[in-house]
Each structure stands twice: as structure tokens, then as C-alpha cells.
Coordinates of N, CA and C and ligand atoms in Angstrom, one line a residue:
V11 N -17.2 77.2 25.9 CA -18.6 77.2 26.3 C -19.0 75.7 26.5
P12 N -19.5 75.4 27.7 CA -20.0 74.0 27.9 C -21.2 73.7 27.0
E13 N -21.0 72.7 26.2 CA -22.2 72.3 25.3 C -22.6 70.9 25.8
L14 N -23.5 70.3 25.1 CA -24.1 69.0 25.5 C -23.0 68.0 25.9
P15 N -22.0 67.8 25.1 CA -21.0 66.8 25.5 C -20.3 67.1 26.8
E16 N -20.0 68.4 27.1 CA -19.4 68.7 28.4 C -20.4 68.5 29.5
V17 N -21.6 68.8 29.3 CA -22.6 68.6 30.4 C -22.8 67.1 30.6
E18 N -22.7 66.3 29.6 CA -22.7 64.9 29.8 C -21.5 64.4 30.7
A19 N -20.4 65.0 30.5 CA -19.2 64.7 31.3 C -19.5 65.2 32.7
Y20 N -20.1 66.3 32.9 CA -20.4 66.8 34.3 C -21.4 65.8 35.0
A21 N -22.4 65.3 34.2 CA -23.4 64.4 34.7 C -22.6 63.1 35.2
Q22 N -21.6 62.7 34.5 CA -20.8 61.5 34.9 C -20.0 61.8 36.2
I23 N -19.5 63.0 36.2 CA -18.7 63.4 37.5 C -19.7 63.4 38.6
F24 N -20.9 64.0 38.4 CA -21.9 64.1 39.4 C -22.3 62.7 39.9
A25 N -22.5 61.8 38.9 CA -22.9 60.4 39.3 C -21.8 59.7 40.1
R26 N -20.5 60.0 39.8 CA -19.4 59.3 40.5 C -19.2 59.9 41.9
H27 N -19.3 61.3 42.0 CA -18.9 61.9 43.2 C -20.0 62.5 44.1
A28 N -21.3 62.4 43.6 CA -22.4 63.0 44.4 C -23.5 62.0 44.7
V29 N -23.8 61.2 43.7 CA -25.0 60.3 43.8 C -24.7 59.3 44.9
G30 N -25.6 59.1 45.8 CA -25.4 58.1 46.9 C -24.9 58.8 48.1
R31 N -24.6 60.1 48.0 CA -24.1 60.7 49.2 C -25.1 61.7 49.8
T32 N -25.0 61.9 51.1 CA -25.9 62.7 51.8 C -25.4 64.1 52.0
I33 N -26.2 65.1 51.7 CA -25.7 66.5 51.7 C -25.7 67.0 53.1
A34 N -24.6 67.4 53.6 CA -24.5 67.9 55.0 C -24.6 69.4 55.0
R35 N -24.2 70.0 53.9 CA -24.2 71.5 54.0 C -24.1 72.0 52.5
V36 N -24.7 73.1 52.3 CA -24.6 73.8 51.0 C -24.0 75.1 51.2
R37 N -22.8 75.4 50.6 CA -22.1 76.6 50.8 C -22.3 77.5 49.6
V38 N -23.0 78.6 49.7 CA -23.1 79.5 48.6 C -22.0 80.6 48.7
L39 N -21.1 80.5 47.8 CA -19.9 81.5 47.9 C -20.2 82.7 47.0
D40 N -21.2 82.6 46.1 CA -21.6 83.7 45.3 C -23.0 83.5 44.9
D41 N -23.9 84.3 45.4 CA -25.3 84.0 45.2 C -25.8 84.6 43.8
R42 N -24.9 85.1 43.0 CA -25.4 85.6 41.7 C -25.7 84.4 40.7
V43 N -25.3 83.2 41.1 CA -25.6 82.1 40.2 C -27.0 81.5 40.6
L44 N -27.5 81.9 41.7 CA -28.7 81.3 42.2 C -30.0 81.8 41.5
A45 N -30.9 80.9 41.1 CA -32.1 81.3 40.5 C -33.2 81.3 41.6
I46 N -32.9 80.9 42.7 CA -33.8 80.8 43.9 C -33.1 81.4 45.1
R47 N -33.9 81.5 46.2 CA -33.3 82.0 47.4 C -32.4 81.0 48.0
K48 N -31.3 81.5 48.6 CA -30.4 80.6 49.3 C -31.1 79.7 50.3
S49 N -32.0 80.2 51.0 CA -32.7 79.4 52.0 C -33.5 78.3 51.4
T50 N -34.1 78.6 50.2 CA -34.9 77.5 49.5 C -33.9 76.4 49.0
L51 N -32.8 76.8 48.5 CA -31.8 75.8 48.1 C -31.3 74.9 49.2
T52 N -31.0 75.5 50.3 CA -30.5 74.8 51.5 C -31.6 73.9 52.1
K53 N -32.8 74.4 52.2 CA -33.9 73.7 52.8 C -34.2 72.4 51.9
A54 N -34.1 72.6 50.6 CA -34.5 71.5 49.7 C -33.4 70.4 49.7
L55 N -32.2 70.7 50.0 CA -31.1 69.7 49.9 C -30.5 69.2 51.2
V56 N -30.3 70.0 52.2 CA -29.6 69.6 53.3 C -30.3 68.4 54.0
G57 N -29.5 67.4 54.3 CA -30.0 66.2 55.0 C -30.5 65.1 54.0
K58 N -30.6 65.5 52.7 CA -31.1 64.6 51.7 C -29.9 63.9 51.0
Q59 N -30.3 62.9 50.3 CA -29.3 62.1 49.6 C -29.5 62.3 48.1
F60 N -28.5 62.6 47.3 CA -28.6 62.6 45.8 C -28.8 61.2 45.4
T61 N -29.9 60.9 44.7 CA -30.2 59.5 44.3 C -30.1 59.2 42.9
S62 N -30.2 60.3 42.0 CA -30.0 60.0 40.6 C -29.6 61.4 39.9
V63 N -29.1 61.2 38.7 CA -28.7 62.4 37.9 C -29.2 62.2 36.5
R64 N -29.7 63.2 35.9 CA -30.0 63.1 34.4 C -29.7 64.4 33.7
R65 N -29.4 64.2 32.4 CA -29.1 65.4 31.6 C -30.2 65.6 30.5
H66 N -30.6 66.8 30.3 CA -31.5 67.1 29.2 C -30.9 68.3 28.4
G67 N -30.4 68.1 27.2 CA -29.8 69.2 26.5 C -28.6 69.6 27.4
K68 N -28.6 70.9 27.7 CA -27.4 71.4 28.5 C -27.8 71.6 30.0
H69 N -28.9 71.0 30.4 CA -29.3 71.1 31.8 C -29.0 69.8 32.5
L70 N -28.5 69.9 33.7 CA -28.2 68.7 34.5 C -29.2 68.8 35.7
F71 N -29.9 67.7 36.0 CA -30.8 67.6 37.1 C -30.4 66.4 38.0
A72 N -30.4 66.7 39.3 CA -30.1 65.7 40.3 C -31.1 65.6 41.4
Q73 N -31.7 64.4 41.5 CA -32.8 64.2 42.5 C -32.2 64.1 43.9
A74 N -32.9 64.8 44.8 CA -32.6 64.7 46.3 C -34.0 64.8 47.0
G75 N -34.4 63.7 47.5 CA -35.8 63.7 48.1 C -36.8 64.0 47.0
D76 N -37.7 64.9 47.4 CA -38.7 65.3 46.4 C -38.4 66.5 45.6
A77 N -37.1 66.9 45.6 CA -36.7 68.1 44.8 C -35.6 67.7 43.9
W78 N -35.4 68.4 42.9 CA -34.3 68.2 41.9 C -33.5 69.5 41.8
L79 N -32.2 69.3 42.0 CA -31.2 70.4 41.8 C -31.1 70.5 40.3
R80 N -31.1 71.7 39.8 CA -30.9 72.0 38.4 C -29.6 72.8 38.2
L81 N -28.7 72.4 37.3 CA -27.5 73.1 37.1 C -27.5 73.5 35.6
H82 N -27.2 74.7 35.2 CA -26.9 75.1 33.9 C -25.6 75.8 33.9
F83 N -24.7 75.5 32.9 CA -23.3 75.9 33.0 C -23.0 77.2 32.2
G84 N -24.0 77.8 31.6 CA -23.7 79.1 31.0 C -22.6 79.1 30.1
M85 N -21.7 80.1 30.3 CA -20.5 80.3 29.4 C -19.2 79.6 29.9
S86 N -19.2 79.4 31.2 CA -17.9 79.0 31.8 C -18.1 78.1 33.0
G87 N -19.3 77.5 33.1 CA -19.5 76.6 34.3 C -18.8 75.4 34.2
D88 N -18.5 74.8 35.4 CA -17.8 73.5 35.5 C -18.2 72.8 36.8
L89 N -18.0 71.6 36.8 CA -18.3 70.8 38.0 C -17.1 70.1 38.5
T90 N -16.7 70.2 39.7 CA -15.4 69.6 40.2 C -15.7 68.9 41.5
A91 N -14.9 67.8 41.7 CA -14.9 67.1 42.9 C -13.8 67.7 43.8
G92 N -14.2 68.8 44.5 CA -13.2 69.6 45.2 C -13.4 71.0 44.9
V93 N -13.0 71.9 45.8 CA -13.2 73.3 45.6 C -12.2 74.0 44.8
E94 N -12.5 74.6 43.7 CA -11.6 75.2 42.8 C -11.7 76.7 42.9
R95 N -10.9 77.4 42.1 CA -10.8 78.9 42.3 C -12.1 79.6 42.1
F96 N -12.9 79.2 41.1 CA -14.1 80.0 40.9 C -15.4 79.3 41.4
A97 N -15.2 78.5 42.5 CA -16.4 77.8 43.0 C -17.4 78.8 43.5
R98 N -18.6 78.6 43.1 CA -19.7 79.5 43.5 C -20.6 78.9 44.5
V99 N -20.9 77.6 44.3 CA -21.7 76.8 45.3 C -21.0 75.5 45.5
V100 N -20.9 75.1 46.8 CA -20.2 73.9 47.2 C -21.2 73.0 47.9
F101 N -21.3 71.7 47.5 CA -22.2 70.8 48.1 C -21.3 69.8 49.0
D102 N -21.4 70.0 50.3 CA -20.5 69.2 51.2 C -21.3 68.0 51.6
F103 N -20.7 66.8 51.6 CA -21.4 65.6 52.0 C -20.9 65.1 53.4
D104 N -21.7 64.3 53.9 CA -21.5 63.9 55.3 C -20.3 62.9 55.5
D105 N -19.7 62.5 54.3 CA -18.5 61.7 54.4 C -17.2 62.5 54.2
G106 N -17.4 63.8 54.2 CA -16.2 64.7 54.1 C -15.8 65.1 52.7
T107 N -16.5 64.5 51.7 CA -16.2 64.9 50.3 C -17.1 66.0 49.9
C108 N -16.9 66.5 48.7 CA -17.8 67.6 48.2 C -17.7 67.6 46.6
V109 N -18.7 68.3 46.0 CA -18.6 68.7 44.6 C -18.9 70.2 44.6
A110 N -18.3 70.9 43.7 CA -18.4 72.3 43.6 C -18.9 72.7 42.2
F111 N -19.8 73.7 42.1 CA -20.2 74.3 40.9 C -19.3 75.5 40.7
D112 N -18.5 75.5 39.7 CA -17.5 76.5 39.4 C -18.0 77.3 38.3
D113 N -17.8 78.6 38.3 CA -18.2 79.4 37.2 C -17.5 80.8 37.2
M114 N -16.5 81.0 36.4 CA -15.8 82.2 36.4 C -16.7 83.4 36.0
R115 N -17.4 83.2 34.9 CA -18.1 84.3 34.3 C -19.5 84.6 34.8
L116 N -20.0 83.7 35.6 CA -21.3 83.9 36.3 C -22.5 83.8 35.4
F117 N -22.5 83.2 34.3 CA -23.7 83.0 33.5 C -24.4 81.7 33.8
G118 N -23.8 80.9 34.6 CA -24.4 79.6 35.0 C -25.6 79.8 36.0
V119 N -26.3 78.7 36.2 CA -27.5 78.8 37.1 C -27.5 77.6 38.0
V120 N -27.8 77.9 39.3 CA -28.1 76.8 40.3 C -29.5 77.0 40.7
D121 N -30.3 76.0 40.6 CA -31.8 76.1 40.8 C -32.3 74.9 41.4
V122 N -33.5 74.9 41.9 CA -34.2 73.7 42.4 C -35.6 73.7 41.8
V123 N -35.9 72.5 41.2 CA -37.2 72.4 40.6 C -37.9 71.2 41.1
R124 N -39.2 71.2 41.0 CA -40.1 70.0 41.5 C -39.9 68.8 40.6
D125 N -39.9 69.1 39.3 CA -40.0 68.0 38.3 C -39.3 68.4 37.0
P126 N -38.3 67.7 36.7 CA -37.5 68.1 35.4 C -38.4 68.1 34.2
D127 N -39.4 67.2 34.1 CA -40.2 67.1 32.9 C -41.1 68.4 32.8
D128 N -41.6 68.8 34.0 CA -42.4 70.1 34.0 C -41.5 71.2 33.5
F129 N -40.3 71.3 34.1 CA -39.4 72.3 33.7 C -39.2 72.4 32.2
I130 N -38.9 71.2 31.6 CA -38.6 71.1 30.2 C -39.8 71.5 29.4
R131 N -41.0 71.1 29.8 CA -42.2 71.5 29.1 C -42.4 73.1 29.2
E132 N -42.3 73.6 30.4 CA -42.5 75.0 30.6 C -41.5 75.9 29.8
R133 N -40.3 75.4 29.7 CA -39.3 76.1 29.0 C -39.4 76.0 27.5
G134 N -40.3 75.0 27.0 CA -40.5 74.8 25.6 C -39.3 74.1 25.0
L135 N -38.5 73.3 25.8 CA -37.3 72.6 25.3 C -37.8 71.4 24.5
G136 N -37.1 71.2 23.4 CA -37.3 70.0 22.6 C -36.7 68.8 23.3
P137 N -36.8 67.6 22.7 CA -36.2 66.4 23.3 C -34.7 66.5 23.1
D138 N -34.0 65.7 23.9 CA -32.5 65.6 23.8 C -32.2 64.8 22.6
P139 N -31.3 65.2 21.8 CA -31.0 64.5 20.5 C -30.5 63.1 20.7
L140 N -29.9 62.8 21.9 CA -29.4 61.5 22.1 C -30.5 60.5 22.7
A141 N -31.7 61.1 22.9 CA -32.8 60.3 23.4 C -33.9 60.0 22.4
I142 N -33.7 60.5 21.2 CA -34.8 60.3 20.2 C -34.2 59.6 18.9
G143 N -35.1 59.1 18.1 CA -34.7 58.6 16.8 C -35.0 59.5 15.7
V144 N -34.7 59.1 14.5 CA -34.8 60.0 13.3 C -36.3 60.4 13.0
R145 N -37.2 59.5 13.3 CA -38.6 59.8 13.1 C -39.1 61.0 13.9
E146 N -38.7 61.0 15.2 CA -39.0 62.1 16.1 C -38.3 63.3 15.6
F147 N -37.1 63.2 15.2 CA -36.4 64.4 14.7 C -37.1 65.0 13.5
R148 N -37.5 64.2 12.6 CA -38.2 64.7 11.4 C -39.5 65.4 11.8
K149 N -40.2 64.8 12.8 CA -41.4 65.5 13.3 C -41.1 66.8 13.9
R150 N -40.0 66.9 14.6 CA -39.7 68.2 15.2 C -39.3 69.3 14.2
L151 N -38.8 68.9 13.0 CA -38.4 69.9 12.0 C -39.6 70.3 11.2
A152 N -40.7 69.5 11.2 CA -41.8 69.8 10.4 C -42.4 71.1 10.7
G153 N -42.7 71.9 9.7 CA -43.3 73.2 10.0 C -42.4 74.3 10.5
K154 N -41.1 74.0 10.7 CA -40.2 75.0 11.1 C -39.6 75.7 9.9
R155 N -40.0 77.0 9.8 CA -39.7 77.8 8.6 C -38.2 78.3 8.5
G156 N -37.6 78.4 9.7 CA -36.3 79.0 9.7 C -35.2 78.2 9.0
G157 N -34.0 78.7 8.9 CA -32.9 78.0 8.4 C -32.5 76.9 9.3
I158 N -31.9 75.8 8.8 CA -31.7 74.6 9.6 C -30.8 74.9 10.8
K159 N -29.8 75.8 10.6 CA -28.9 76.1 11.7 C -29.7 76.8 12.8
A160 N -30.5 77.8 12.5 CA -31.3 78.5 13.4 C -32.3 77.6 14.2
V161 N -32.8 76.6 13.5 CA -33.7 75.6 14.1 C -33.0 74.8 15.1
L162 N -31.8 74.3 14.7 CA -30.9 73.5 15.6 C -30.6 74.3 16.8
L163 N -30.3 75.6 16.7 CA -29.9 76.4 17.9 C -31.0 76.8 18.8
S164 N -32.3 76.7 18.2 CA -33.4 77.3 18.9 C -33.8 76.6 20.2
Q165 N -33.3 75.4 20.4 CA -33.7 74.5 21.6 C -35.1 74.0 21.6
E166 N -35.9 74.5 20.6 CA -37.3 74.1 20.6 C -37.5 72.8 19.8
A167 N -36.8 72.7 18.7 CA -36.9 71.4 17.9 C -36.2 70.3 18.7
I168 N -35.0 70.6 19.1 CA -34.2 69.7 20.0 C -33.4 70.5 20.9
A169 N -33.1 70.0 22.1 CA -32.4 70.7 23.1 C -30.9 70.4 23.2
G170 N -30.1 71.4 23.4 CA -28.7 71.1 23.7 C -27.7 71.4 22.6
V171 N -28.1 71.7 21.4 CA -27.1 71.9 20.3 C -26.7 73.4 20.3
G172 N -25.4 73.6 20.4 CA -24.9 75.0 20.4 C -24.2 75.2 19.0
N173 N -23.6 76.4 19.0 CA -23.0 76.9 17.7 C -22.0 75.9 17.1
L174 N -21.0 75.5 17.9 CA -19.9 74.6 17.4 C -20.4 73.3 16.8
Y175 N -21.3 72.7 17.5 CA -21.8 71.3 17.0 C -22.8 71.5 15.9
A176 N -23.5 72.6 15.9 CA -24.4 72.8 14.7 C -23.6 73.0 13.4
D177 N -22.5 73.8 13.5 CA -21.6 74.0 12.4 C -21.0 72.7 11.9
E178 N -20.5 72.0 12.9 CA -19.8 70.7 12.6 C -20.7 69.7 11.9
T179 N -21.9 69.6 12.4 CA -22.9 68.7 11.9 C -23.2 69.1 10.4
L180 N -23.5 70.3 10.2 CA -23.9 70.7 8.8 C -22.8 70.6 7.9
F181 N -21.6 70.9 8.3 CA -20.4 70.7 7.5 C -20.2 69.3 7.1
R182 N -20.3 68.4 8.0 CA -20.1 67.0 7.7 C -21.3 66.4 6.9
A183 N -22.5 66.9 7.1 CA -23.7 66.4 6.4 C -23.8 67.1 5.0
G184 N -23.0 68.2 4.8 CA -23.0 68.8 3.5 C -24.2 69.7 3.2
V185 N -24.8 70.2 4.3 CA -26.0 71.0 4.2 C -25.7 72.5 4.5
H186 N -26.1 73.4 3.7 CA -25.9 74.8 3.9 C -26.7 75.3 5.2
P187 N -26.1 76.0 6.1 CA -26.7 76.4 7.3 C -28.0 77.2 7.1
S188 N -28.2 77.9 6.0 CA -29.4 78.7 5.8 C -30.5 78.0 5.1
R189 N -30.3 76.7 4.7 CA -31.4 76.0 4.1 C -32.6 75.9 5.0
P190 N -33.8 76.3 4.4 CA -35.0 76.2 5.2 C -35.3 74.8 5.8
A191 N -35.5 74.7 7.1 CA -35.6 73.3 7.7 C -36.7 72.5 7.1
D192 N -37.8 73.2 6.8 CA -39.0 72.4 6.3 C -38.9 72.1 4.8
K193 N -37.7 72.5 4.2 CA -37.6 72.2 2.7 C -36.5 71.1 2.5
L194 N -36.0 70.6 3.6 CA -34.9 69.5 3.4 C -35.5 68.2 3.0
T195 N -34.8 67.5 2.2 CA -35.2 66.2 1.7 C -35.1 65.2 2.9
D196 N -35.9 64.1 2.7 CA -35.8 63.0 3.7 C -34.4 62.5 4.0
A197 N -33.6 62.4 2.8 CA -32.3 61.9 3.0 C -31.4 62.9 3.7
E198 N -31.6 64.2 3.5 CA -30.9 65.2 4.2 C -31.2 65.2 5.7
V199 N -32.5 65.1 6.0 CA -32.9 65.1 7.4 C -32.2 63.9 8.1
K200 N -32.2 62.8 7.5 CA -31.6 61.5 8.0 C -30.1 61.7 8.2
S201 N -29.5 62.3 7.2 CA -28.0 62.6 7.3 C -27.7 63.5 8.4
I202 N -28.5 64.6 8.5 CA -28.2 65.6 9.6 C -28.3 64.9 10.9
F203 N -29.4 64.2 11.1 CA -29.6 63.5 12.4 C -28.5 62.5 12.8
S204 N -28.2 61.7 11.8 CA -27.1 60.6 12.2 C -25.8 61.3 12.4
T205 N -25.5 62.4 11.6 CA -24.3 63.1 11.7 C -24.2 63.8 13.1
L206 N -25.3 64.4 13.5 CA -25.4 65.1 14.8 C -25.1 64.2 15.9
R207 N -25.7 63.0 15.8 CA -25.5 62.0 16.9 C -24.0 61.6 16.9
R208 N -23.5 61.4 15.8 CA -22.1 60.9 15.7 C -21.1 62.0 16.3
V209 N -21.4 63.3 15.9 CA -20.6 64.4 16.3 C -20.6 64.5 17.9
L210 N -21.8 64.4 18.4 CA -22.0 64.5 19.9 C -21.3 63.3 20.6
A211 N -21.5 62.1 20.0 CA -20.9 60.9 20.6 C -19.4 61.0 20.5
D212 N -18.9 61.4 19.4 CA -17.4 61.6 19.3 C -16.9 62.6 20.4
A213 N -17.6 63.7 20.5 CA -17.2 64.7 21.5 C -17.3 64.1 22.9
I214 N -18.3 63.4 23.2 CA -18.5 62.8 24.5 C -17.3 61.8 24.8
A215 N -17.0 61.1 23.8 CA -15.9 60.2 23.9 C -14.5 60.9 24.0
G216 N -14.5 62.2 23.7 CA -13.3 63.0 23.9 C -12.4 62.9 22.7
R217 N -12.8 62.2 21.7 CA -11.8 61.9 20.6 C -11.6 63.1 19.7
R218 N -12.7 63.9 19.5 CA -12.6 64.9 18.5 C -12.5 66.3 19.1
R219 N -12.6 66.4 20.4 CA -12.6 67.8 21.0 C -11.3 68.6 20.7
G220 N -11.6 69.9 20.4 CA -10.4 70.7 20.1 C -10.1 70.7 18.6
V221 N -10.1 69.5 18.0 CA -9.7 69.3 16.6 C -10.7 70.1 15.7
M222 N -12.0 70.0 16.1 CA -13.1 70.5 15.2 C -12.9 72.1 15.1
V223 N -12.6 72.7 16.3 CA -12.5 74.1 16.3 C -11.4 74.6 15.4
E224 N -10.3 73.9 15.4 CA -9.2 74.4 14.5 C -9.5 74.2 13.1
E225 N -10.3 73.3 12.8 CA -10.6 72.9 11.3 C -11.1 74.1 10.5
R226 N -11.9 74.9 11.1 CA -12.6 76.0 10.4 C -12.0 77.4 10.6
E227 N -11.5 77.9 9.5 CA -10.9 79.3 9.6 C -11.3 79.9 8.3
E228 N -11.7 81.2 8.3 CA -12.1 81.9 7.1 C -11.0 81.8 6.1
G229 N -11.3 81.5 4.9 CA -10.3 81.5 3.8 C -9.5 80.2 3.7
A230 N -9.7 79.3 4.7 CA -8.9 78.1 4.7 C -9.5 77.2 3.6
R231 N -8.7 76.2 3.2 CA -9.1 75.2 2.3 C -10.0 74.2 3.0
C232 N -11.1 73.9 2.4 CA -12.0 72.8 3.0 C -11.3 71.5 2.9
G233 N -11.1 70.8 4.0 CA -10.4 69.5 4.0 C -11.2 68.4 3.3
R234 N -12.4 68.7 3.0 CA -13.3 67.7 2.4 C -13.3 67.8 0.9
C235 N -13.5 69.1 0.4 CA -13.7 69.2 -1.1 C -12.7 70.2 -1.7
G236 N -11.8 70.8 -0.9 CA -10.9 71.7 -1.5 C -11.5 73.1 -1.7
G237 N -12.7 73.3 -1.4 CA -13.4 74.6 -1.5 C -12.8 75.6 -0.4
T238 N -13.4 76.8 -0.4 CA -12.9 77.8 0.6 C -13.9 77.9 1.8
V239 N -13.4 77.8 3.0 CA -14.2 78.0 4.2 C -14.6 79.4 4.3
R240 N -15.9 79.7 4.4 CA -16.4 81.0 4.6 C -16.9 81.3 6.0
R241 N -16.9 82.6 6.3 CA -17.5 83.0 7.6 C -18.6 83.9 7.3
A242 N -19.7 83.7 8.0 CA -20.9 84.5 7.9 C -21.7 84.5 9.2
V243 N -22.6 85.5 9.3 CA -23.5 85.5 10.5 C -24.8 84.8 10.1
V244 N -25.1 83.7 10.6 CA -26.3 82.9 10.4 C -27.0 82.7 11.7
A245 N -28.3 83.0 11.7 CA -29.0 82.8 13.0 C -28.4 83.7 14.1
G246 N -27.8 84.8 13.7 CA -27.2 85.7 14.7 C -25.9 85.2 15.3
R247 N -25.3 84.1 14.7 CA -24.1 83.6 15.3 C -23.1 83.4 14.2
T248 N -21.8 83.6 14.6 CA -20.7 83.4 13.6 C -20.7 82.0 13.2
T249 N -20.7 81.8 11.8 CA -20.9 80.5 11.2 C -19.8 80.3 10.2
Y250 N -19.1 79.1 10.3 CA -18.1 78.7 9.3 C -18.7 77.6 8.5
F251 N -18.6 77.8 7.2 CA -19.2 76.7 6.3 C -18.4 76.8 5.0
C252 N -18.6 75.7 4.2 CA -17.9 75.6 2.9 C -19.0 75.7 1.9
A253 N -18.9 76.8 1.1 CA -19.9 77.1 0.1 C -19.9 76.1 -1.1
S254 N -18.8 75.3 -1.2 CA -18.7 74.4 -2.3 C -19.5 73.1 -2.0
H255 N -19.3 72.5 -0.9 CA -20.0 71.2 -0.7 C -21.2 71.3 0.3
Q256 N -21.4 72.4 0.9 CA -22.6 72.6 1.8 C -23.7 73.3 1.0
K257 N -24.6 72.5 0.5 CA -25.6 73.0 -0.5 C -27.0 73.2 0.2
Ligands
LIG313 ZN1 -16.1 71.7 1.1

């Protein structure tokens, strides 16, 4: 599942292969990923140049004239420079190159919005964790009654944290996923925030990807304290945690 680090990689692909290029044609190969009419998408983009790209949580926005293309990668979305097997929408440029939105399972979204900030506000999305400091993070947790994992996943306190990175962050920070968010100590909030940023930065750098997933298995020995890794449903999601060191 594409999470924040993957979407950051897609933003980099987009910057390299689409920004600065003029859109000659938009090919919709499967309109089930469209959040808008095909004609609206085409009219907004054809003849325009992509001038910038930005990521907020798991959303990618790319400016073209006075419109912004919005991509969300759902469960299996991908962005490729070239047409792959599950390409759903292809953006052809006037220099003969293209980028394609790929999505096998069709939970992704291709959309056009007027203003990303309006979209973020209307959706009630919190700030991106890589764009804020610990003071803002602490403010976003204030008054949130739910367990810390549920709050991290909600997208309202901060945007873009999914199941894998929430578990990894709380494991490394030694905080139990069910702990009420508004009852955490200052030191714990600080630790969760700095750990989250490190986990995301590591994943973006590609150093830790894959390794983290293998680390957690029910009944396995915790690599940190020798305790037993447990599996439970927290915030409606399968959660792996160590009951010994995550308090
Ligand atoms: Zn442990």
C-alpha cells in the first residue's frame, strides 16, 4: 500500500518526468479512477504545462495553469515514466514522453482541484508530519481522546500516516498503541514525533523499506527487549506491538 514515503517518491518521479513539460493529450484508459468527468480533466490540463508538484500526506498535487491535478494512490497506485500494464490514465507530453498513473486494484483517484489548500481544509486533513515541528504536533494531539494509534491514523491530527508507519513509530518510541493521545507525557509526545519523522525519512531514503514489515510477527521475540510480539486489532486495524516495552 503506497504510504507517505512512496508518495514522496512519486512526487520526485513527477518532478523529474512531468514538471516543465506541456501536456499534449490525456488518455483515460479506465475512467473508474476518475473523481471528475473525463472532459473536465482534459479541459483543465491539455495545452498546459506542469509547473510544480507538491505532496501533502498521501496526496500528490501538480499545478498546470490555474488548476491542480490531484493523485491519490489508494491500495496499489503507482506512477511511472512510460505506460505499464495497469496504466489507467496517461499524460502525454508534446516532447513525446509521458507519465502514467498505474493502479491494478482501482482504489486510486485522479482528480482536478482549484486549490490544494482548500482541498486539504475541506477534507479536514491535518498538516503533513514532515512540514511541522513538535510544538504543532503537540497542539494537534491536544483534546484528542482516542488511542494514539487511532489518532495517528485518523488523518485529522496529521496527514499521511498509515498502519505500517504508525506501528513502527510506536514500537520504536516504546508507546502502547492504545494509550489515550491526550494523556501522553511531554517526553512521550516528543519521542513519538521525532521517531515518526525518522521512520518516514528512513523509508524515503529507502534504507529501511521491507525490513520493518518482516520484523513484526505474532509470537516472535522482540528484537529490542526480548519480550513477545503480540497481534491485536487497534483502531480497527491489525496491530503488532510488544507488550513488554510499549507502555
Ligand atoms: Zn519489546
